[in-house]
PDB file of C-alpha atoms in Angstrom:
ATOM      1  CA  PRO A 449     -30.742  46.664   5.355  1.00  0.00           C
ATOM      2  CA  PRO A 450     -30.787  42.932   6.260  1.00  0.00           C
ATOM      3  CA  SER A 451     -32.367  40.595   3.576  1.00  0.00           C
ATOM      4  CA  ASN A 452     -34.875  37.666   4.380  1.00  0.00           C
ATOM      5  CA  LYS A 453     -32.487  35.312   2.261  1.00  0.00           C
ATOM      6  CA  LEU A 454     -31.366  32.476   3.866  1.00  0.00           C
ATOM      7  CA  THR A 455     -27.466  32.271   4.034  1.00  0.00           C
ATOM      8  CA  PRO A 456     -26.418  29.031   2.084  1.00  0.00           C
ATOM      9  CA  ILE A 457     -24.378  26.382   4.156  1.00  0.00           C
ATOM     10  CA  PRO A 458     -20.688  26.013   3.038  1.00  0.00           C
ATOM     11  CA  HIS A 459     -19.947  23.242   0.926  1.00  0.00           C
ATOM     12  CA  ILE A 460     -17.667  20.839   2.812  1.00  0.00           C
ATOM     13  CA  PRO A 461     -14.916  19.522   0.424  1.00  0.00           C
ATOM     14  CA  LYS A 462     -14.714  15.841  -0.485  1.00  0.00           C
ATOM     15  CA  ARG A 463     -11.434  15.274   1.064  1.00  0.00           C
ATOM     16  CA  TYR A 464     -12.661  16.245   4.521  1.00  0.00           C
ATOM     17  CA  LEU A 465     -15.417  13.885   4.228  1.00  0.00           C
ATOM     18  CA  ALA A 466     -13.149  11.222   3.054  1.00  0.00           C
ATOM     19  CA  THR A 467     -10.657  11.632   6.204  1.00  0.00           C
ATOM     20  CA  MET A 468     -13.756  11.595   8.599  1.00  0.00           C
ATOM     21  CA  ALA A 469     -15.046   8.113   7.363  1.00  0.00           C
ATOM     22  CA  SER A 470     -11.504   6.816   7.186  1.00  0.00           C
ATOM     23  CA  LYS A 471     -10.924   7.802  10.739  1.00  0.00           C
ATOM     24  CA  LYS A 472     -14.060   5.774  11.937  1.00  0.00           C
ATOM     25  CA  SER A 473     -12.873   2.710  10.102  1.00  0.00           C
ATOM     26  CA  LYS A 474      -9.208   3.215  11.297  1.00  0.00           C
ATOM     27  CA  LYS A 475     -10.518   3.420  15.025  1.00  0.00           C
ATOM     28  CA  THR A 476     -12.840   0.155  14.147  1.00  0.00           C
ATOM     29  CA  MET A 477      -9.914  -1.713  12.601  1.00  0.00           C
ATOM     30  CA  GLU A 478      -7.777  -0.741  15.627  1.00  0.00           C
ATOM     31  CA  SER A 479     -10.537  -2.272  17.904  1.00  0.00           C
ATOM     32  CA  ILE A 480     -10.631  -5.517  16.116  1.00  0.00           C
ATOM     33  CA  ASN A 481      -6.832  -5.650  16.050  1.00  0.00           C
ATOM     34  CA  SER A 482      -6.476  -5.334  19.899  1.00  0.00           C
ATOM     35  CA  ARG A 483      -9.190  -7.936  20.365  1.00  0.00           C
ATOM     36  CA  LEU A 484      -7.451 -10.143  17.838  1.00  0.00           C
ATOM     37  CA  GLY A 485      -4.401  -9.813  19.694  1.00  0.00           C
ATOM     38  CA  LEU A 486      -6.075 -10.747  22.951  1.00  0.00           C
ATOM     39  CA  VAL A 487      -7.287 -13.987  21.223  1.00  0.00           C
ATOM     40  CA  MET A 488      -3.998 -15.033  19.801  1.00  0.00           C
ATOM     41  CA  LYS A 489      -2.540 -14.639  23.544  1.00  0.00           C
ATOM     42  CA  SER A 490      -5.490 -16.100  25.459  1.00  0.00           C
ATOM     43  CA  GLY A 491      -7.723 -18.046  23.174  1.00  0.00           C
ATOM     44  CA  LYS A 492      -7.869 -20.953  20.499  1.00  0.00           C
ATOM     45  CA  TYR A 493      -7.782 -20.292  16.846  1.00  0.00           C
ATOM     46  CA  VAL A 494      -7.047 -21.788  13.534  1.00  0.00           C
ATOM     47  CA  LEU A 495      -5.449 -20.059  10.500  1.00  0.00           C
ATOM     48  CA  GLY A 496      -6.034 -20.659   6.880  1.00  0.00           C
ATOM     49  CA  TYR A 497      -9.000 -21.875   4.542  1.00  0.00           C
ATOM     50  CA  LYS A 498      -8.870 -25.591   5.179  1.00  0.00           C
ATOM     51  CA  GLN A 499      -8.641 -25.742   8.995  1.00  0.00           C
ATOM     52  CA  THR A 500     -11.487 -23.137   8.906  1.00  0.00           C
ATOM     53  CA  LEU A 501     -13.734 -25.298   6.799  1.00  0.00           C
ATOM     54  CA  LYS A 502     -12.899 -28.114   9.397  1.00  0.00           C
ATOM     55  CA  THR A 503     -13.999 -26.188  12.476  1.00  0.00           C
ATOM     56  CA  LEU A 504     -17.228 -25.134  10.578  1.00  0.00           C
ATOM     57  CA  ARG A 505     -18.052 -28.621   9.730  1.00  0.00           C
ATOM     58  CA  ALA A 506     -17.390 -29.694  13.385  1.00  0.00           C
ATOM     59  CA  GLY A 507     -19.146 -26.990  14.694  1.00  0.00           C
ATOM     60  CA  SER A 508     -16.538 -25.420  16.808  1.00  0.00           C
ATOM     61  CA  ALA A 509     -16.068 -22.263  15.416  1.00  0.00           C
ATOM     62  CA  TRP A 510     -17.543 -19.032  17.238  1.00  0.00           C
ATOM     63  CA  LEU A 511     -16.296 -16.502  14.854  1.00  0.00           C
ATOM     64  CA  ILE A 512     -14.902 -16.681  11.128  1.00  0.00           C
ATOM     65  CA  ILE A 513     -12.627 -13.563  10.044  1.00  0.00           C
ATOM     66  CA  ILE A 514     -12.079 -13.089   6.248  1.00  0.00           C
ATOM     67  CA  ALA A 515      -9.329 -10.758   4.778  1.00  0.00           C
ATOM     68  CA  LYS A 516     -10.838  -8.547   2.109  1.00  0.00           C
ATOM     69  CA  ASN A 517      -8.771 -10.076  -0.720  1.00  0.00           C
ATOM     70  CA  CYS A 518      -9.928 -13.768  -0.072  1.00  0.00           C
ATOM     71  CA  PRO A 519     -10.956 -15.208  -3.265  1.00  0.00           C
ATOM     72  CA  PRO A 520     -14.533 -14.521  -4.013  1.00  0.00           C
ATOM     73  CA  LEU A 521     -15.046 -18.673  -4.484  1.00  0.00           C
ATOM     74  CA  LYS A 522     -13.737 -19.383  -1.009  1.00  0.00           C
ATOM     75  CA  ARG A 523     -15.255 -16.323   0.662  1.00  0.00           C
ATOM     76  CA  SER A 524     -18.556 -17.664  -0.565  1.00  0.00           C
ATOM     77  CA  GLU A 525     -18.020 -21.396   0.427  1.00  0.00           C
ATOM     78  CA  ILE A 526     -16.928 -20.158   4.006  1.00  0.00           C
ATOM     79  CA  GLU A 527     -19.949 -17.889   4.218  1.00  0.00           C
ATOM     80  CA  TYR A 528     -22.296 -20.801   3.331  1.00  0.00           C
ATOM     81  CA  TYR A 529     -20.544 -23.105   5.766  1.00  0.00           C
ATOM     82  CA  ALA A 530     -21.077 -20.252   8.361  1.00  0.00           C
ATOM     83  CA  MET A 531     -24.608 -19.753   7.710  1.00  0.00           C
ATOM     84  CA  LEU A 532     -25.274 -23.636   7.857  1.00  0.00           C
ATOM     85  CA  ALA A 533     -23.381 -23.653  11.352  1.00  0.00           C
ATOM     86  CA  SER A 534     -24.984 -20.433  12.289  1.00  0.00           C
ATOM     87  CA  THR A 535     -21.452 -18.862  13.138  1.00  0.00           C
ATOM     88  CA  GLY A 536     -20.864 -15.364  12.724  1.00  0.00           C
ATOM     89  CA  VAL A 537     -18.529 -13.807   9.952  1.00  0.00           C
ATOM     90  CA  HIS A 538     -16.632 -10.831  10.082  1.00  0.00           C
ATOM     91  CA  HIS A 539     -15.198  -9.099   6.729  1.00  0.00           C
ATOM     92  CA  TYR A 540     -11.735  -7.731   7.796  1.00  0.00           C
ATOM     93  CA  THR A 541     -11.199  -4.341   6.138  1.00  0.00           C
ATOM     94  CA  GLY A 542      -7.460  -5.131   5.391  1.00  0.00           C
ATOM     95  CA  ASN A 543      -5.956  -7.532   3.028  1.00  0.00           C
ATOM     96  CA  ASN A 544      -4.407 -10.810   3.789  1.00  0.00           C
ATOM     97  CA  ILE A 545      -1.046  -9.362   4.658  1.00  0.00           C
ATOM     98  CA  GLU A 546      -2.513  -6.980   7.252  1.00  0.00           C
ATOM     99  CA  LEU A 547      -4.615  -9.732   8.727  1.00  0.00           C
ATOM    100  CA  GLY A 548      -1.556 -11.830   9.245  1.00  0.00           C
ATOM    101  CA  THR A 549       0.196  -9.072  10.945  1.00  0.00           C
ATOM    102  CA  ALA A 550      -2.852  -8.298  13.252  1.00  0.00           C
ATOM    103  CA  CYS A 551      -2.485 -11.925  14.168  1.00  0.00           C
ATOM    104  CA  GLY A 552       1.177 -11.305  15.008  1.00  0.00           C
ATOM    105  CA  LYS A 553       2.334 -13.544  12.176  1.00  0.00           C
ATOM    106  CA  TYR A 554       4.846 -13.140   9.495  1.00  0.00           C
ATOM    107  CA  PHE A 555       2.966 -14.666   6.834  1.00  0.00           C
ATOM    108  CA  ARG A 556      -0.531 -13.679   4.967  1.00  0.00           C
ATOM    109  CA  VAL A 557      -3.789 -15.183   6.529  1.00  0.00           C
ATOM    110  CA  SER A 558      -6.695 -15.280   4.192  1.00  0.00           C
ATOM    111  CA  CYS A 559      -9.222 -16.445   6.845  1.00  0.00           C
ATOM    112  CA  LEU A 560      -9.190 -17.659  10.325  1.00  0.00           C
ATOM    113  CA  SER A 561     -11.622 -19.230  12.699  1.00  0.00           C
ATOM    114  CA  ILE A 562     -11.848 -18.587  16.296  1.00  0.00           C
ATOM    115  CA  THR A 563     -12.733 -21.563  18.533  1.00  0.00           C
ATOM    116  CA  ASN A 564     -12.368 -20.098  21.920  1.00  0.00           C
ATOM    117  CA  PRO A 565     -12.260 -16.403  22.312  1.00  0.00           C
ATOM    118  CA  GLY A 566     -10.449 -16.498  25.840  1.00  0.00           C
ATOM    119  CA  ASP A 567     -10.106 -13.321  27.660  1.00  0.00           C
ATOM    120  CA  SER A 568     -11.105 -11.192  24.545  1.00  0.00           C
ATOM    121  CA  ASP A 569     -14.627  -9.780  24.124  1.00  0.00           C
ATOM    122  CA  ILE A 570     -14.362 -10.114  20.054  1.00  0.00           C
ATOM    123  CA  ILE A 571     -17.656 -12.305  20.265  1.00  0.00           C
ATOM    124  CA  MET A 572     -20.828 -10.366  20.776  1.00  0.00           C
ATOM    125  CA  PRO A 573     -22.884 -11.193  24.005  1.00  0.00           C
ATOM    126  CA  LYS A 574     -25.770 -12.425  22.003  1.00  0.00           C
ATOM    127  CA  ASP A 575     -23.463 -15.038  20.167  1.00  0.00           C
ATOM    128  CA  GLU A 576     -22.318 -16.095  23.442  1.00  0.00           C
ATOM    129  CA  ALA A 577     -25.679 -16.743  24.943  1.00  0.00           C
ATOM    130  CA  LYS A 578     -26.725 -18.658  21.813  1.00  0.00           C
ATOM    131  CA  ARG A 579     -23.373 -20.961  22.356  1.00  0.00           C
ATOM    132  CA  GLU A 580     -24.273 -21.818  25.830  1.00  0.00           C
TER     133      GLU A 580
END
């Protein structure tokens, strides 16, 4: 006879959970890479730590992108300047080599500042309304 016991939910192995999470992060990374490519073609940007700080001080930065392995002191300084300038900061999930490749460059890029997004929708609509 059928029992009134509830059947247990089968356990999902951790390796499947990891692939589900990585697929989502992979998709968002592809999205940011394609948007970044469009900025490189149609917008204006500066690469590097010193130039990024200059755009933040001048108030011309729309968005800052920082690589995962950017040194903590530089990262915190950029975040502080961005907070003062009320500029958005995106923490890129890849390292500086991958960020350089996403920008279409053959060198490493630890951080970059987007001064004009061009045809890309990399800047959120609320940020754009704040700018105008």
